[in-house]
Amino acid sequence: MKYYLIFIFSTLVFFSCSNIKKVVNGTSCSNKLNIQYDNTFSRGVMAKKEKKKITVFFLNYFHDSIKVYFNRDLKFHDFVLTNTTTGKSNKSFSYDYSKERTVPIMKVESENHNCFEVPIKKNYKIVYLFIDDLKKWTIRYSNRYYVND
């Protein structure tokens, strides 16, 4: 009985890892990505939940030409420069995905071909993008606008 349970558990682990590999290998980007979820609702201006729209803001360490695609369609292409004092840039854009049949995949690419791909999260209406000085990406899903933060 003990060996039977070990066999079942091993098979389950093997197949679950294989599925994860397919997702990672299925993208054209292989950069590591830090994903964060901002679930604070106590203060700040909140995004409207009923809309199928996502707004993308660029924060921290951007000094590069950035392209953002949704389902392989280019929706943003501009030079993004972050203010070193505030950590914010004056660049942002919104994408309405109400006519999409599936949840869109967002691909963000810098001029040096450093990139990542993620599906957008329908429960979040705002995406904050960060890149550190080592070119590691962070994406933060939120429903709160960072006004005067």
PDB file of C-alpha atoms in Angstrom:
ATOM      1  CA  MET A   1       0.000   0.000   0.000  1.00  0.00           C
ATOM      2  CA  LYS A   2       2.850   2.380   0.855  1.00  0.00           C
ATOM      3  CA  TYR A   3       4.502   1.838  -2.548  1.00  0.00           C
ATOM      4  CA  TYR A   4       1.195   2.347  -4.303  1.00  0.00           C
ATOM      5  CA  LEU A   5       0.742   5.770  -2.651  1.00  0.00           C
ATOM      6  CA  ILE A   6       4.315   6.761  -3.500  1.00  0.00           C
ATOM      7  CA  PHE A   7       3.722   5.764  -7.133  1.00  0.00           C
ATOM      8  CA  ILE A   8       0.490   7.812  -7.321  1.00  0.00           C
ATOM      9  CA  PHE A   9       2.134  10.842  -5.709  1.00  0.00           C
ATOM     10  CA  SER A  10       5.195  10.620  -8.001  1.00  0.00           C
ATOM     11  CA  THR A  11       3.009  10.396 -11.094  1.00  0.00           C
ATOM     12  CA  LEU A  12       0.970  13.378  -9.973  1.00  0.00           C
ATOM     13  CA  VAL A  13       4.099  15.465  -9.355  1.00  0.00           C
ATOM     14  CA  PHE A  14       5.597  14.469 -12.705  1.00  0.00           C
ATOM     15  CA  PHE A  15       2.531  15.493 -14.718  1.00  0.00           C
ATOM     16  CA  SER A  16       1.990  18.737 -12.831  1.00  0.00           C
ATOM     17  CA  CYS A  17       5.613  19.762 -13.451  1.00  0.00           C
ATOM     18  CA  SER A  18       5.286  18.904 -17.146  1.00  0.00           C
ATOM     19  CA  ASN A  19       2.344  21.275 -17.505  1.00  0.00           C
ATOM     20  CA  ILE A  20       4.316  24.113 -15.897  1.00  0.00           C
ATOM     21  CA  LYS A  21       7.208  23.489 -18.284  1.00  0.00           C
ATOM     22  CA  LYS A  22       4.923  23.777 -21.300  1.00  0.00           C
ATOM     23  CA  VAL A  23       3.685  27.167 -20.192  1.00  0.00           C
ATOM     24  CA  VAL A  24       7.226  28.468 -19.611  1.00  0.00           C
ATOM     25  CA  ASN A  25       8.563  27.019 -22.867  1.00  0.00           C
ATOM     26  CA  GLY A  26       5.550  28.283 -24.811  1.00  0.00           C
ATOM     27  CA  THR A  27       6.551  31.926 -24.408  1.00  0.00           C
ATOM     28  CA  SER A  28       9.133  33.782 -26.446  1.00  0.00           C
ATOM     29  CA  CYS A  29      10.491  35.460 -23.308  1.00  0.00           C
ATOM     30  CA  SER A  30      12.487  33.681 -20.657  1.00  0.00           C
ATOM     31  CA  ASN A  31      13.138  36.505 -18.193  1.00  0.00           C
ATOM     32  CA  LYS A  32      12.335  36.030 -14.540  1.00  0.00           C
ATOM     33  CA  LEU A  33       9.350  37.961 -13.328  1.00  0.00           C
ATOM     34  CA  ASN A  34       8.281  38.985  -9.850  1.00  0.00           C
ATOM     35  CA  ILE A  35       4.466  39.067  -9.617  1.00  0.00           C
ATOM     36  CA  GLN A  36       2.787  41.017  -6.826  1.00  0.00           C
ATOM     37  CA  TYR A  37      -0.861  41.582  -5.886  1.00  0.00           C
ATOM     38  CA  ASP A  38      -1.909  44.786  -4.154  1.00  0.00           C
ATOM     39  CA  ASN A  39      -5.047  43.911  -2.195  1.00  0.00           C
ATOM     40  CA  THR A  40      -5.212  47.063  -0.071  1.00  0.00           C
ATOM     41  CA  PHE A  41      -8.590  48.758  -0.063  1.00  0.00           C
ATOM     42  CA  SER A  42      -8.173  51.067   2.910  1.00  0.00           C
ATOM     43  CA  ARG A  43      -7.104  54.251   1.149  1.00  0.00           C
ATOM     44  CA  GLY A  44      -6.653  55.766  -2.269  1.00  0.00           C
ATOM     45  CA  VAL A  45      -8.669  56.119  -5.428  1.00  0.00           C
ATOM     46  CA  MET A  46     -10.070  52.767  -6.548  1.00  0.00           C
ATOM     47  CA  ALA A  47     -10.537  51.642 -10.165  1.00  0.00           C
ATOM     48  CA  LYS A  48     -14.024  50.878 -11.456  1.00  0.00           C
ATOM     49  CA  LYS A  49     -14.518  47.124 -11.345  1.00  0.00           C
ATOM     50  CA  GLU A  50     -17.275  46.723 -13.920  1.00  0.00           C
ATOM     51  CA  LYS A  51     -15.163  47.638 -16.938  1.00  0.00           C
ATOM     52  CA  LYS A  52     -13.113  45.162 -18.962  1.00  0.00           C
ATOM     53  CA  LYS A  53     -10.230  47.562 -19.217  1.00  0.00           C
ATOM     54  CA  ILE A  54      -6.720  47.528 -17.836  1.00  0.00           C
ATOM     55  CA  THR A  55      -4.504  50.552 -17.253  1.00  0.00           C
ATOM     56  CA  VAL A  56      -0.723  50.122 -17.307  1.00  0.00           C
ATOM     57  CA  PHE A  57       1.643  52.461 -15.445  1.00  0.00           C
ATOM     58  CA  PHE A  58       5.445  52.457 -15.699  1.00  0.00           C
ATOM     59  CA  LEU A  59       7.376  52.982 -12.439  1.00  0.00           C
ATOM     60  CA  ASN A  60      11.038  52.780 -11.303  1.00  0.00           C
ATOM     61  CA  TYR A  61      14.214  52.546 -13.376  1.00  0.00           C
ATOM     62  CA  PHE A  62      12.800  52.901 -16.889  1.00  0.00           C
ATOM     63  CA  HIS A  63      15.140  54.505 -19.377  1.00  0.00           C
ATOM     64  CA  ASP A  64      14.268  52.584 -22.491  1.00  0.00           C
ATOM     65  CA  SER A  65      11.981  52.243 -25.465  1.00  0.00           C
ATOM     66  CA  ILE A  66       9.103  49.973 -24.412  1.00  0.00           C
ATOM     67  CA  LYS A  67       6.613  47.970 -26.478  1.00  0.00           C
ATOM     68  CA  VAL A  68       3.495  46.397 -25.015  1.00  0.00           C
ATOM     69  CA  TYR A  69       1.454  43.842 -26.922  1.00  0.00           C
ATOM     70  CA  PHE A  70      -1.902  42.273 -26.123  1.00  0.00           C
ATOM     71  CA  ASN A  71      -2.448  39.003 -27.962  1.00  0.00           C
ATOM     72  CA  ARG A  72       0.418  39.900 -30.319  1.00  0.00           C
ATOM     73  CA  ASP A  73      -1.101  43.288 -31.269  1.00  0.00           C
ATOM     74  CA  LEU A  74       1.119  46.275 -30.508  1.00  0.00           C
ATOM     75  CA  LYS A  75      -0.814  48.670 -28.243  1.00  0.00           C
ATOM     76  CA  PHE A  76       1.962  50.848 -26.797  1.00  0.00           C
ATOM     77  CA  HIS A  77       5.362  51.891 -28.151  1.00  0.00           C
ATOM     78  CA  ASP A  78       7.184  54.818 -26.593  1.00  0.00           C
ATOM     79  CA  PHE A  79      10.322  55.859 -24.770  1.00  0.00           C
ATOM     80  CA  VAL A  80       9.721  55.599 -21.022  1.00  0.00           C
ATOM     81  CA  LEU A  81      11.865  57.618 -18.633  1.00  0.00           C
ATOM     82  CA  THR A  82      11.337  57.403 -14.882  1.00  0.00           C
ATOM     83  CA  ASN A  83      11.833  60.432 -12.681  1.00  0.00           C
ATOM     84  CA  THR A  84      14.612  59.402 -10.285  1.00  0.00           C
ATOM     85  CA  THR A  85      13.149  61.491  -7.449  1.00  0.00           C
ATOM     86  CA  THR A  86       9.520  60.331  -7.590  1.00  0.00           C
ATOM     87  CA  GLY A  87      10.034  56.880  -9.132  1.00  0.00           C
ATOM     88  CA  LYS A  88       7.230  57.607 -11.598  1.00  0.00           C
ATOM     89  CA  SER A  89       7.109  58.260 -15.311  1.00  0.00           C
ATOM     90  CA  ASN A  90       4.584  60.294 -17.228  1.00  0.00           C
ATOM     91  CA  LYS A  91       3.737  57.274 -19.389  1.00  0.00           C
ATOM     92  CA  SER A  92       0.676  55.087 -19.055  1.00  0.00           C
ATOM     93  CA  PHE A  93      -2.032  53.681 -21.287  1.00  0.00           C
ATOM     94  CA  SER A  94      -5.303  51.779 -21.102  1.00  0.00           C
ATOM     95  CA  TYR A  95      -6.481  48.760 -23.043  1.00  0.00           C
ATOM     96  CA  ASP A  96     -10.130  47.773 -23.411  1.00  0.00           C
ATOM     97  CA  TYR A  97     -10.470  44.001 -23.761  1.00  0.00           C
ATOM     98  CA  SER A  98     -14.277  43.811 -23.698  1.00  0.00           C
ATOM     99  CA  LYS A  99     -14.374  42.434 -27.257  1.00  0.00           C
ATOM    100  CA  GLU A 100     -11.771  39.732 -26.598  1.00  0.00           C
ATOM    101  CA  ARG A 101     -13.079  36.177 -26.342  1.00  0.00           C
ATOM    102  CA  THR A 102     -10.285  35.055 -24.042  1.00  0.00           C
ATOM    103  CA  VAL A 103      -8.234  36.757 -21.368  1.00  0.00           C
ATOM    104  CA  PRO A 104      -5.501  38.673 -23.210  1.00  0.00           C
ATOM    105  CA  ILE A 105      -1.814  37.848 -22.865  1.00  0.00           C
ATOM    106  CA  MET A 106       0.301  40.936 -22.219  1.00  0.00           C
ATOM    107  CA  LYS A 107       3.842  40.958 -23.560  1.00  0.00           C
ATOM    108  CA  VAL A 108       6.176  43.751 -22.459  1.00  0.00           C
ATOM    109  CA  GLU A 109       9.449  44.210 -24.304  1.00  0.00           C
ATOM    110  CA  SER A 110      12.278  46.675 -23.820  1.00  0.00           C
ATOM    111  CA  GLU A 111      14.556  47.876 -26.598  1.00  0.00           C
ATOM    112  CA  ASN A 112      17.297  45.495 -25.480  1.00  0.00           C
ATOM    113  CA  HIS A 113      14.837  42.593 -26.008  1.00  0.00           C
ATOM    114  CA  ASN A 114      14.442  41.992 -22.297  1.00  0.00           C
ATOM    115  CA  CYS A 115      10.807  40.906 -22.014  1.00  0.00           C
ATOM    116  CA  PHE A 116       8.068  38.950 -20.259  1.00  0.00           C
ATOM    117  CA  GLU A 117       4.588  37.614 -21.004  1.00  0.00           C
ATOM    118  CA  VAL A 118       1.660  37.213 -18.591  1.00  0.00           C
ATOM    119  CA  PRO A 119      -2.084  36.847 -18.866  1.00  0.00           C
ATOM    120  CA  ILE A 120      -3.906  39.827 -17.447  1.00  0.00           C
ATOM    121  CA  LYS A 121      -5.941  39.203 -14.308  1.00  0.00           C
ATOM    122  CA  LYS A 122      -9.620  40.067 -14.785  1.00  0.00           C
ATOM    123  CA  ASN A 123     -10.063  40.904 -11.092  1.00  0.00           C
ATOM    124  CA  TYR A 124      -7.473  43.694 -11.312  1.00  0.00           C
ATOM    125  CA  LYS A 125      -7.867  46.852 -13.396  1.00  0.00           C
ATOM    126  CA  ILE A 126      -4.424  48.389 -12.932  1.00  0.00           C
ATOM    127  CA  VAL A 127      -0.953  47.066 -13.697  1.00  0.00           C
ATOM    128  CA  TYR A 128       2.161  48.743 -12.350  1.00  0.00           C
ATOM    129  CA  LEU A 129       5.375  47.779 -14.140  1.00  0.00           C
ATOM    130  CA  PHE A 130       8.788  48.059 -12.539  1.00  0.00           C
ATOM    131  CA  ILE A 131      12.222  47.163 -13.795  1.00  0.00           C
ATOM    132  CA  ASP A 132      15.211  47.231 -11.490  1.00  0.00           C
ATOM    133  CA  ASP A 133      18.775  48.225 -12.285  1.00  0.00           C
ATOM    134  CA  LEU A 134      19.574  44.545 -12.964  1.00  0.00           C
ATOM    135  CA  LYS A 135      16.796  44.461 -15.596  1.00  0.00           C
ATOM    136  CA  LYS A 136      14.535  42.222 -13.499  1.00  0.00           C
ATOM    137  CA  TRP A 137      10.836  42.867 -14.072  1.00  0.00           C
ATOM    138  CA  THR A 138       8.132  43.261 -11.435  1.00  0.00           C
ATOM    139  CA  ILE A 139       4.457  43.428 -12.267  1.00  0.00           C
ATOM    140  CA  ARG A 140       2.001  44.535  -9.600  1.00  0.00           C
ATOM    141  CA  TYR A 141      -1.702  43.917 -10.111  1.00  0.00           C
ATOM    142  CA  SER A 142      -3.858  46.432  -8.263  1.00  0.00           C
ATOM    143  CA  ASN A 143      -7.225  48.135  -8.147  1.00  0.00           C
ATOM    144  CA  ARG A 144      -5.868  51.246  -6.447  1.00  0.00           C
ATOM    145  CA  TYR A 145      -4.402  54.268  -8.197  1.00  0.00           C
ATOM    146  CA  TYR A 146      -1.158  55.460  -6.611  1.00  0.00           C
ATOM    147  CA  VAL A 147      -2.089  59.118  -6.229  1.00  0.00           C
ATOM    148  CA  ASN A 148       0.480  61.129  -4.236  1.00  0.00           C
ATOM    149  CA  ASP A 149       2.113  57.929  -2.905  1.00  0.00           C
TER     150      ASP A 149
END
